[in-house]
């Protein structure tokens, strides 16, 4: 399970600004972001592929929340107003022992791309997705996917740390 760190608190703070009826957190981990968004949505669902993480989150669950053990948004056919995710975003290119809680693929962005592909299938046409990316990841791959899927990206806020820069980005459908 991913223990909440600065990136989780940063994303949770930004997610407070969103409200609506139905929200999803993909990769709920400890549940810190799920609990934050449960305050501004009628119903929230958290998913995680790690059953142990869900068991941990269950103990802190608000009354309007539910948990589902699945990969990203793969278990859903309903549409969400808001989707949030703090996917693993560090490169695992040279690692022998990969940590799925923090390693996002060979260039660090692969898990994020997977989450976005899954999310757009269950995102309302006017819905928003909020995620976090690192300057250590290959962001050009993200920009390419967004263009291919006819989505739009907005940088919400940037935080510079001593070893990387974190970007909270909002992704939505490019509706004219």
JSON list of C-alpha atoms in Angstrom, two decimals:
[
{"chain": "A", "resi": 1, "resn": "UNK", "atom": "CA", "xyz": [0.00, 0.00, 0.00]},
{"chain": "A", "resi": 2, "resn": "UNK", "atom": "CA", "xyz": [1.19, 3.49, -0.81]},
{"chain": "A", "resi": 3, "resn": "UNK", "atom": "CA", "xyz": [1.59, 5.47, 2.38]},
{"chain": "A", "resi": 4, "resn": "UNK", "atom": "CA", "xyz": [0.33, 9.04, 1.92]},
{"chain": "A", "resi": 5, "resn": "UNK", "atom": "CA", "xyz": [3.14, 11.46, 1.21]},
{"chain": "A", "resi": 6, "resn": "UNK", "atom": "CA", "xyz": [3.41, 15.04, 0.04]},
{"chain": "A", "resi": 7, "resn": "UNK", "atom": "CA", "xyz": [1.95, 14.20, -3.39]},
{"chain": "A", "resi": 8, "resn": "UNK", "atom": "CA", "xyz": [-1.19, 12.66, -1.83]},
{"chain": "A", "resi": 9, "resn": "UNK", "atom": "CA", "xyz": [-1.80, 15.67, 0.42]},
{"chain": "A", "resi": 10, "resn": "UNK", "atom": "CA", "xyz": [-1.14, 18.03, -2.50]},
{"chain": "A", "resi": 11, "resn": "UNK", "atom": "CA", "xyz": [-3.67, 16.23, -4.72]},
{"chain": "A", "resi": 12, "resn": "UNK", "atom": "CA", "xyz": [-6.23, 15.97, -1.89]},
{"chain": "A", "resi": 13, "resn": "UNK", "atom": "CA", "xyz": [-6.00, 19.73, -1.32]},
{"chain": "A", "resi": 14, "resn": "UNK", "atom": "CA", "xyz": [-6.70, 20.41, -5.01]},
{"chain": "A", "resi": 15, "resn": "UNK", "atom": "CA", "xyz": [-9.52, 17.84, -5.15]},
{"chain": "A", "resi": 16, "resn": "UNK", "atom": "CA", "xyz": [-11.38, 19.80, -2.41]},
{"chain": "A", "resi": 17, "resn": "UNK", "atom": "CA", "xyz": [-12.29, 22.37, -5.06]},
{"chain": "A", "resi": 18, "resn": "UNK", "atom": "CA", "xyz": [-14.50, 19.92, -6.97]},
{"chain": "A", "resi": 19, "resn": "UNK", "atom": "CA", "xyz": [-18.07, 18.93, -6.13]},
{"chain": "A", "resi": 20, "resn": "UNK", "atom": "CA", "xyz": [-20.94, 17.02, -7.66]},
{"chain": "A", "resi": 21, "resn": "UNK", "atom": "CA", "xyz": [-22.97, 13.85, -7.49]},
{"chain": "A", "resi": 22, "resn": "UNK", "atom": "CA", "xyz": [-20.72, 10.88, -8.20]},
{"chain": "A", "resi": 23, "resn": "UNK", "atom": "CA", "xyz": [-16.91, 10.68, -7.89]},
{"chain": "A", "resi": 24, "resn": "UNK", "atom": "CA", "xyz": [-14.32, 7.95, -8.36]},
{"chain": "A", "resi": 25, "resn": "UNK", "atom": "CA", "xyz": [-10.81, 7.62, -7.02]},
{"chain": "A", "resi": 26, "resn": "UNK", "atom": "CA", "xyz": [-8.72, 5.13, -8.97]},
{"chain": "A", "resi": 27, "resn": "UNK", "atom": "CA", "xyz": [-5.93, 3.62, -6.88]},
{"chain": "A", "resi": 28, "resn": "UNK", "atom": "CA", "xyz": [-7.40, 4.68, -3.55]},
{"chain": "A", "resi": 29, "resn": "UNK", "atom": "CA", "xyz": [-4.48, 3.33, -1.51]},
{"chain": "A", "resi": 30, "resn": "UNK", "atom": "CA", "xyz": [-4.83, 4.61, 2.06]},
{"chain": "A", "resi": 31, "resn": "UNK", "atom": "CA", "xyz": [-8.09, 6.41, 1.30]},
{"chain": "A", "resi": 32, "resn": "UNK", "atom": "CA", "xyz": [-6.90, 9.92, 2.15]},
{"chain": "A", "resi": 33, "resn": "UNK", "atom": "CA", "xyz": [-8.07, 11.43, -1.15]},
{"chain": "A", "resi": 34, "resn": "UNK", "atom": "CA", "xyz": [-11.27, 9.37, -1.13]},
{"chain": "A", "resi": 35, "resn": "UNK", "atom": "CA", "xyz": [-12.19, 10.79, 2.28]},
{"chain": "A", "resi": 36, "resn": "UNK", "atom": "CA", "xyz": [-11.44, 14.32, 1.08]},
{"chain": "A", "resi": 37, "resn": "UNK", "atom": "CA", "xyz": [-13.69, 14.10, -1.97]},
{"chain": "A", "resi": 38, "resn": "UNK", "atom": "CA", "xyz": [-16.46, 12.38, 0.02]},
{"chain": "A", "resi": 39, "resn": "UNK", "atom": "CA", "xyz": [-17.13, 15.75, 1.65]},
{"chain": "A", "resi": 40, "resn": "UNK", "atom": "CA", "xyz": [-18.17, 17.39, -1.65]},
{"chain": "A", "resi": 41, "resn": "UNK", "atom": "CA", "xyz": [-19.89, 14.55, -3.53]},
{"chain": "A", "resi": 42, "resn": "UNK", "atom": "CA", "xyz": [-23.12, 12.66, -2.83]},
{"chain": "A", "resi": 43, "resn": "UNK", "atom": "CA", "xyz": [-21.46, 9.30, -3.48]},
{"chain": "A", "resi": 44, "resn": "UNK", "atom": "CA", "xyz": [-17.83, 8.30, -3.93]},
{"chain": "A", "resi": 45, "resn": "UNK", "atom": "CA", "xyz": [-16.19, 5.06, -4.96]},
{"chain": "A", "resi": 46, "resn": "UNK", "atom": "CA", "xyz": [-12.58, 4.08, -4.50]},
{"chain": "A", "resi": 47, "resn": "UNK", "atom": "CA", "xyz": [-10.85, 1.36, -6.47]},
{"chain": "A", "resi": 48, "resn": "UNK", "atom": "CA", "xyz": [-7.56, -0.35, -5.91]},
{"chain": "A", "resi": 49, "resn": "UNK", "atom": "CA", "xyz": [-6.00, -3.47, -7.35]},
{"chain": "A", "resi": 50, "resn": "UNK", "atom": "CA", "xyz": [-4.44, -4.18, -3.94]},
{"chain": "A", "resi": 51, "resn": "UNK", "atom": "CA", "xyz": [-6.93, -5.84, -1.60]},
{"chain": "A", "resi": 52, "resn": "UNK", "atom": "CA", "xyz": [-4.80, -5.03, 1.48]},
{"chain": "A", "resi": 53, "resn": "UNK", "atom": "CA", "xyz": [-5.05, -1.31, 0.66]},
{"chain": "A", "resi": 54, "resn": "UNK", "atom": "CA", "xyz": [-8.83, -1.59, 0.43]},
{"chain": "A", "resi": 55, "resn": "UNK", "atom": "CA", "xyz": [-8.99, -3.38, 3.78]},
{"chain": "A", "resi": 56, "resn": "UNK", "atom": "CA", "xyz": [-6.99, -0.54, 5.33]},
{"chain": "A", "resi": 57, "resn": "UNK", "atom": "CA", "xyz": [-9.16, 2.14, 3.67]},
{"chain": "A", "resi": 58, "resn": "UNK", "atom": "CA", "xyz": [-12.34, 0.40, 4.82]},
{"chain": "A", "resi": 59, "resn": "UNK", "atom": "CA", "xyz": [-11.67, 1.33, 8.43]},
{"chain": "A", "resi": 60, "resn": "UNK", "atom": "CA", "xyz": [-11.69, 5.07, 7.59]},
{"chain": "A", "resi": 61, "resn": "UNK", "atom": "CA", "xyz": [-14.57, 5.04, 5.09]},
{"chain": "A", "resi": 62, "resn": "UNK", "atom": "CA", "xyz": [-17.23, 7.75, 5.18]},
{"chain": "A", "resi": 63, "resn": "UNK", "atom": "CA", "xyz": [-20.92, 6.78, 4.92]},
{"chain": "A", "resi": 64, "resn": "UNK", "atom": "CA", "xyz": [-21.27, 7.94, 1.31]},
{"chain": "A", "resi": 65, "resn": "UNK", "atom": "CA", "xyz": [-18.27, 5.89, 0.14]},
{"chain": "A", "resi": 66, "resn": "UNK", "atom": "CA", "xyz": [-17.75, 2.41, -1.28]},
{"chain": "A", "resi": 67, "resn": "UNK", "atom": "CA", "xyz": [-14.70, 0.39, -2.29]},
{"chain": "A", "resi": 68, "resn": "UNK", "atom": "CA", "xyz": [-14.19, -1.94, -5.25]},
{"chain": "A", "resi": 69, "resn": "UNK", "atom": "CA", "xyz": [-11.21, -4.21, -5.86]},
{"chain": "A", "resi": 70, "resn": "UNK", "atom": "CA", "xyz": [-10.37, -3.77, -9.55]},
{"chain": "A", "resi": 71, "resn": "UNK", "atom": "CA", "xyz": [-7.84, -2.29, -11.95]},
{"chain": "A", "resi": 72, "resn": "UNK", "atom": "CA", "xyz": [-8.44, 1.46, -12.45]},
{"chain": "A", "resi": 73, "resn": "UNK", "atom": "CA", "xyz": [-12.12, 1.90, -13.51]},
{"chain": "A", "resi": 74, "resn": "UNK", "atom": "CA", "xyz": [-12.51, -1.51, -15.17]},
{"chain": "A", "resi": 75, "resn": "UNK", "atom": "CA", "xyz": [-15.47, -2.61, -13.01]},
{"chain": "A", "resi": 76, "resn": "UNK", "atom": "CA", "xyz": [-17.80, 0.23, -14.00]},
{"chain": "A", "resi": 77, "resn": "UNK", "atom": "CA", "xyz": [-20.31, 1.01, -16.71]},
{"chain": "A", "resi": 78, "resn": "UNK", "atom": "CA", "xyz": [-21.79, 4.07, -14.94]},
{"chain": "A", "resi": 79, "resn": "UNK", "atom": "CA", "xyz": [-20.51, 7.60, -15.57]},
{"chain": "A", "resi": 80, "resn": "UNK", "atom": "CA", "xyz": [-18.79, 9.77, -12.98]},
{"chain": "A", "resi": 81, "resn": "UNK", "atom": "CA", "xyz": [-18.78, 13.57, -12.62]},
{"chain": "A", "resi": 82, "resn": "UNK", "atom": "CA", "xyz": [-15.26, 13.55, -11.25]},
{"chain": "A", "resi": 83, "resn": "UNK", "atom": "CA", "xyz": [-12.37, 11.11, -11.27]},
{"chain": "A", "resi": 84, "resn": "UNK", "atom": "CA", "xyz": [-9.17, 11.56, -9.30]},
{"chain": "A", "resi": 85, "resn": "UNK", "atom": "CA", "xyz": [-6.01, 9.51, -9.22]},
{"chain": "A", "resi": 86, "resn": "UNK", "atom": "CA", "xyz": [-2.52, 9.60, -7.80]},
{"chain": "A", "resi": 87, "resn": "UNK", "atom": "CA", "xyz": [-1.02, 6.88, -9.98]},
{"chain": "A", "resi": 88, "resn": "UNK", "atom": "CA", "xyz": [2.50, 5.57, -9.53]},
{"chain": "A", "resi": 89, "resn": "UNK", "atom": "CA", "xyz": [4.71, 7.92, -11.55]},
{"chain": "A", "resi": 90, "resn": "UNK", "atom": "CA", "xyz": [8.35, 7.04, -11.01]},
{"chain": "A", "resi": 91, "resn": "UNK", "atom": "CA", "xyz": [10.40, 5.26, -13.66]},
{"chain": "A", "resi": 92, "resn": "UNK", "atom": "CA", "xyz": [11.15, 1.61, -13.01]},
{"chain": "A", "resi": 93, "resn": "UNK", "atom": "CA", "xyz": [13.41, 1.26, -16.06]},
{"chain": "A", "resi": 94, "resn": "UNK", "atom": "CA", "xyz": [16.55, 0.15, -14.24]},
{"chain": "A", "resi": 95, "resn": "UNK", "atom": "CA", "xyz": [14.94, -1.49, -11.22]},
{"chain": "A", "resi": 96, "resn": "UNK", "atom": "CA", "xyz": [15.09, -5.21, -10.54]},
{"chain": "A", "resi": 97, "resn": "UNK", "atom": "CA", "xyz": [12.56, -5.09, -7.70]},
{"chain": "A", "resi": 98, "resn": "UNK", "atom": "CA", "xyz": [9.62, -2.99, -8.82]},
{"chain": "A", "resi": 99, "resn": "UNK", "atom": "CA", "xyz": [7.27, -1.40, -6.31]},
{"chain": "A", "resi": 100, "resn": "UNK", "atom": "CA", "xyz": [3.83, -1.14, -7.90]},
{"chain": "A", "resi": 101, "resn": "UNK", "atom": "CA", "xyz": [2.82, 1.54, -5.39]},
{"chain": "A", "resi": 102, "resn": "UNK", "atom": "CA", "xyz": [5.36, 4.03, -6.78]},
{"chain": "A", "resi": 103, "resn": "UNK", "atom": "CA", "xyz": [6.76, 2.67, -10.06]},
{"chain": "A", "resi": 104, "resn": "UNK", "atom": "CA", "xyz": [4.74, 3.84, -13.06]},
{"chain": "A", "resi": 105, "resn": "UNK", "atom": "CA", "xyz": [6.50, 1.95, -15.83]},
{"chain": "A", "resi": 106, "resn": "UNK", "atom": "CA", "xyz": [9.72, 2.26, -17.86]},
{"chain": "A", "resi": 107, "resn": "UNK", "atom": "CA", "xyz": [9.36, 6.03, -18.35]},
{"chain": "A", "resi": 108, "resn": "UNK", "atom": "CA", "xyz": [7.18, 6.66, -15.27]},
{"chain": "A", "resi": 109, "resn": "UNK", "atom": "CA", "xyz": [4.08, 7.69, -17.22]},
{"chain": "A", "resi": 110, "resn": "UNK", "atom": "CA", "xyz": [2.69, 4.30, -18.30]},
{"chain": "A", "resi": 111, "resn": "UNK", "atom": "CA", "xyz": [0.46, 3.79, -15.24]},
{"chain": "A", "resi": 112, "resn": "UNK", "atom": "CA", "xyz": [-0.94, 7.30, -15.66]},
{"chain": "A", "resi": 113, "resn": "UNK", "atom": "CA", "xyz": [-1.75, 6.61, -19.33]},
{"chain": "A", "resi": 114, "resn": "UNK", "atom": "CA", "xyz": [-3.48, 3.37, -18.33]},
{"chain": "A", "resi": 115, "resn": "UNK", "atom": "CA", "xyz": [-5.57, 5.20, -15.73]},
{"chain": "A", "resi": 116, "resn": "UNK", "atom": "CA", "xyz": [-6.57, 7.90, -18.21]},
{"chain": "A", "resi": 117, "resn": "UNK", "atom": "CA", "xyz": [-7.62, 5.33, -20.85]},
{"chain": "A", "resi": 118, "resn": "UNK", "atom": "CA", "xyz": [-9.74, 3.60, -18.22]},
{"chain": "A", "resi": 119, "resn": "UNK", "atom": "CA", "xyz": [-11.19, 6.83, -16.83]},
{"chain": "A", "resi": 120, "resn": "UNK", "atom": "CA", "xyz": [-12.42, 8.31, -20.12]},
{"chain": "A", "resi": 121, "resn": "UNK", "atom": "CA", "xyz": [-14.72, 5.31, -20.56]},
{"chain": "A", "resi": 122, "resn": "UNK", "atom": "CA", "xyz": [-16.61, 6.22, -17.38]},
{"chain": "A", "resi": 123, "resn": "UNK", "atom": "CA", "xyz": [-16.27, 10.02, -17.30]},
{"chain": "A", "resi": 124, "resn": "UNK", "atom": "CA", "xyz": [-19.32, 12.20, -17.97]},
{"chain": "A", "resi": 125, "resn": "UNK", "atom": "CA", "xyz": [-18.99, 14.31, -21.12]},
{"chain": "A", "resi": 126, "resn": "UNK", "atom": "CA", "xyz": [-18.67, 17.43, -18.97]},
{"chain": "A", "resi": 127, "resn": "UNK", "atom": "CA", "xyz": [-16.81, 15.62, -16.19]},
{"chain": "A", "resi": 128, "resn": "UNK", "atom": "CA", "xyz": [-13.30, 16.32, -14.98]},
{"chain": "A", "resi": 129, "resn": "UNK", "atom": "CA", "xyz": [-10.37, 14.09, -14.12]},
{"chain": "A", "resi": 130, "resn": "UNK", "atom": "CA", "xyz": [-7.66, 15.25, -11.74]},
{"chain": "A", "resi": 131, "resn": "UNK", "atom": "CA", "xyz": [-4.29, 13.55, -11.57]},
{"chain": "A", "resi": 132, "resn": "UNK", "atom": "CA", "xyz": [-0.71, 14.24, -10.61]},
{"chain": "A", "resi": 133, "resn": "UNK", "atom": "CA", "xyz": [2.38, 13.90, -12.77]},
{"chain": "A", "resi": 134, "resn": "UNK", "atom": "CA", "xyz": [6.08, 14.34, -12.11]},
{"chain": "A", "resi": 135, "resn": "UNK", "atom": "CA", "xyz": [8.77, 16.12, -14.09]},
{"chain": "A", "resi": 136, "resn": "UNK", "atom": "CA", "xyz": [10.71, 12.85, -13.76]},
{"chain": "A", "resi": 137, "resn": "UNK", "atom": "CA", "xyz": [8.17, 11.11, -16.04]},
{"chain": "A", "resi": 138, "resn": "UNK", "atom": "CA", "xyz": [8.01, 11.27, -19.83]},
{"chain": "A", "resi": 139, "resn": "UNK", "atom": "CA", "xyz": [5.25, 13.90, -20.04]},
{"chain": "A", "resi": 140, "resn": "UNK", "atom": "CA", "xyz": [5.44, 13.99, -23.86]},
{"chain": "A", "resi": 141, "resn": "UNK", "atom": "CA", "xyz": [3.71, 10.58, -23.91]},
{"chain": "A", "resi": 142, "resn": "UNK", "atom": "CA", "xyz": [0.87, 12.03, -21.86]},
{"chain": "A", "resi": 143, "resn": "UNK", "atom": "CA", "xyz": [0.50, 14.99, -24.22]},
{"chain": "A", "resi": 144, "resn": "UNK", "atom": "CA", "xyz": [0.43, 12.60, -27.19]},
{"chain": "A", "resi": 145, "resn": "UNK", "atom": "CA", "xyz": [-2.35, 10.48, -25.63]},
{"chain": "A", "resi": 146, "resn": "UNK", "atom": "CA", "xyz": [-4.40, 13.56, -24.76]},
{"chain": "A", "resi": 147, "resn": "UNK", "atom": "CA", "xyz": [-4.18, 14.74, -28.36]},
{"chain": "A", "resi": 148, "resn": "UNK", "atom": "CA", "xyz": [-5.02, 11.29, -29.76]},
{"chain": "A", "resi": 149, "resn": "UNK", "atom": "CA", "xyz": [-8.07, 10.96, -27.51]},
{"chain": "A", "resi": 150, "resn": "UNK", "atom": "CA", "xyz": [-9.30, 14.49, -28.27]},
{"chain": "A", "resi": 151, "resn": "UNK", "atom": "CA", "xyz": [-9.01, 15.51, -24.63]},
{"chain": "A", "resi": 152, "resn": "UNK", "atom": "CA", "xyz": [-7.77, 18.71, -23.12]},
{"chain": "A", "resi": 153, "resn": "UNK", "atom": "CA", "xyz": [-5.29, 19.23, -20.31]},
{"chain": "A", "resi": 154, "resn": "UNK", "atom": "CA", "xyz": [-5.09, 22.13, -17.90]},
{"chain": "A", "resi": 155, "resn": "UNK", "atom": "CA", "xyz": [-2.30, 22.53, -15.36]},
{"chain": "A", "resi": 156, "resn": "UNK", "atom": "CA", "xyz": [-4.08, 23.38, -12.11]},
{"chain": "A", "resi": 157, "resn": "UNK", "atom": "CA", "xyz": [-1.05, 24.00, -9.90]},
{"chain": "A", "resi": 158, "resn": "UNK", "atom": "CA", "xyz": [2.68, 23.28, -9.80]},
{"chain": "A", "resi": 159, "resn": "UNK", "atom": "CA", "xyz": [4.82, 22.43, -6.78]},
{"chain": "A", "resi": 160, "resn": "UNK", "atom": "CA", "xyz": [8.61, 22.36, -7.00]},
{"chain": "A", "resi": 161, "resn": "UNK", "atom": "CA", "xyz": [10.38, 19.96, -4.70]},
{"chain": "A", "resi": 162, "resn": "UNK", "atom": "CA", "xyz": [14.12, 19.61, -4.34]},
{"chain": "A", "resi": 163, "resn": "UNK", "atom": "CA", "xyz": [14.34, 16.61, -6.71]},
{"chain": "A", "resi": 164, "resn": "UNK", "atom": "CA", "xyz": [11.27, 17.00, -8.97]},
{"chain": "A", "resi": 165, "resn": "UNK", "atom": "CA", "xyz": [8.36, 19.20, -9.93]},
{"chain": "A", "resi": 166, "resn": "UNK", "atom": "CA", "xyz": [4.82, 17.94, -9.37]},
{"chain": "A", "resi": 167, "resn": "UNK", "atom": "CA", "xyz": [1.94, 19.03, -11.60]},
{"chain": "A", "resi": 168, "resn": "UNK", "atom": "CA", "xyz": [-1.72, 18.64, -10.75]},
{"chain": "A", "resi": 169, "resn": "UNK", "atom": "CA", "xyz": [-3.52, 18.42, -14.08]},
{"chain": "A", "resi": 170, "resn": "UNK", "atom": "CA", "xyz": [-7.16, 18.46, -14.98]},
{"chain": "A", "resi": 171, "resn": "UNK", "atom": "CA", "xyz": [-8.22, 16.40, -17.99]},
{"chain": "A", "resi": 172, "resn": "UNK", "atom": "CA", "xyz": [-11.58, 16.72, -19.69]},
{"chain": "A", "resi": 173, "resn": "UNK", "atom": "CA", "xyz": [-13.23, 16.11, -23.02]},
{"chain": "A", "resi": 174, "resn": "UNK", "atom": "CA", "xyz": [-12.53, 18.79, -25.61]},
{"chain": "A", "resi": 175, "resn": "UNK", "atom": "CA", "xyz": [-16.14, 19.86, -26.13]},
{"chain": "A", "resi": 176, "resn": "UNK", "atom": "CA", "xyz": [-16.62, 22.86, -28.38]}
]
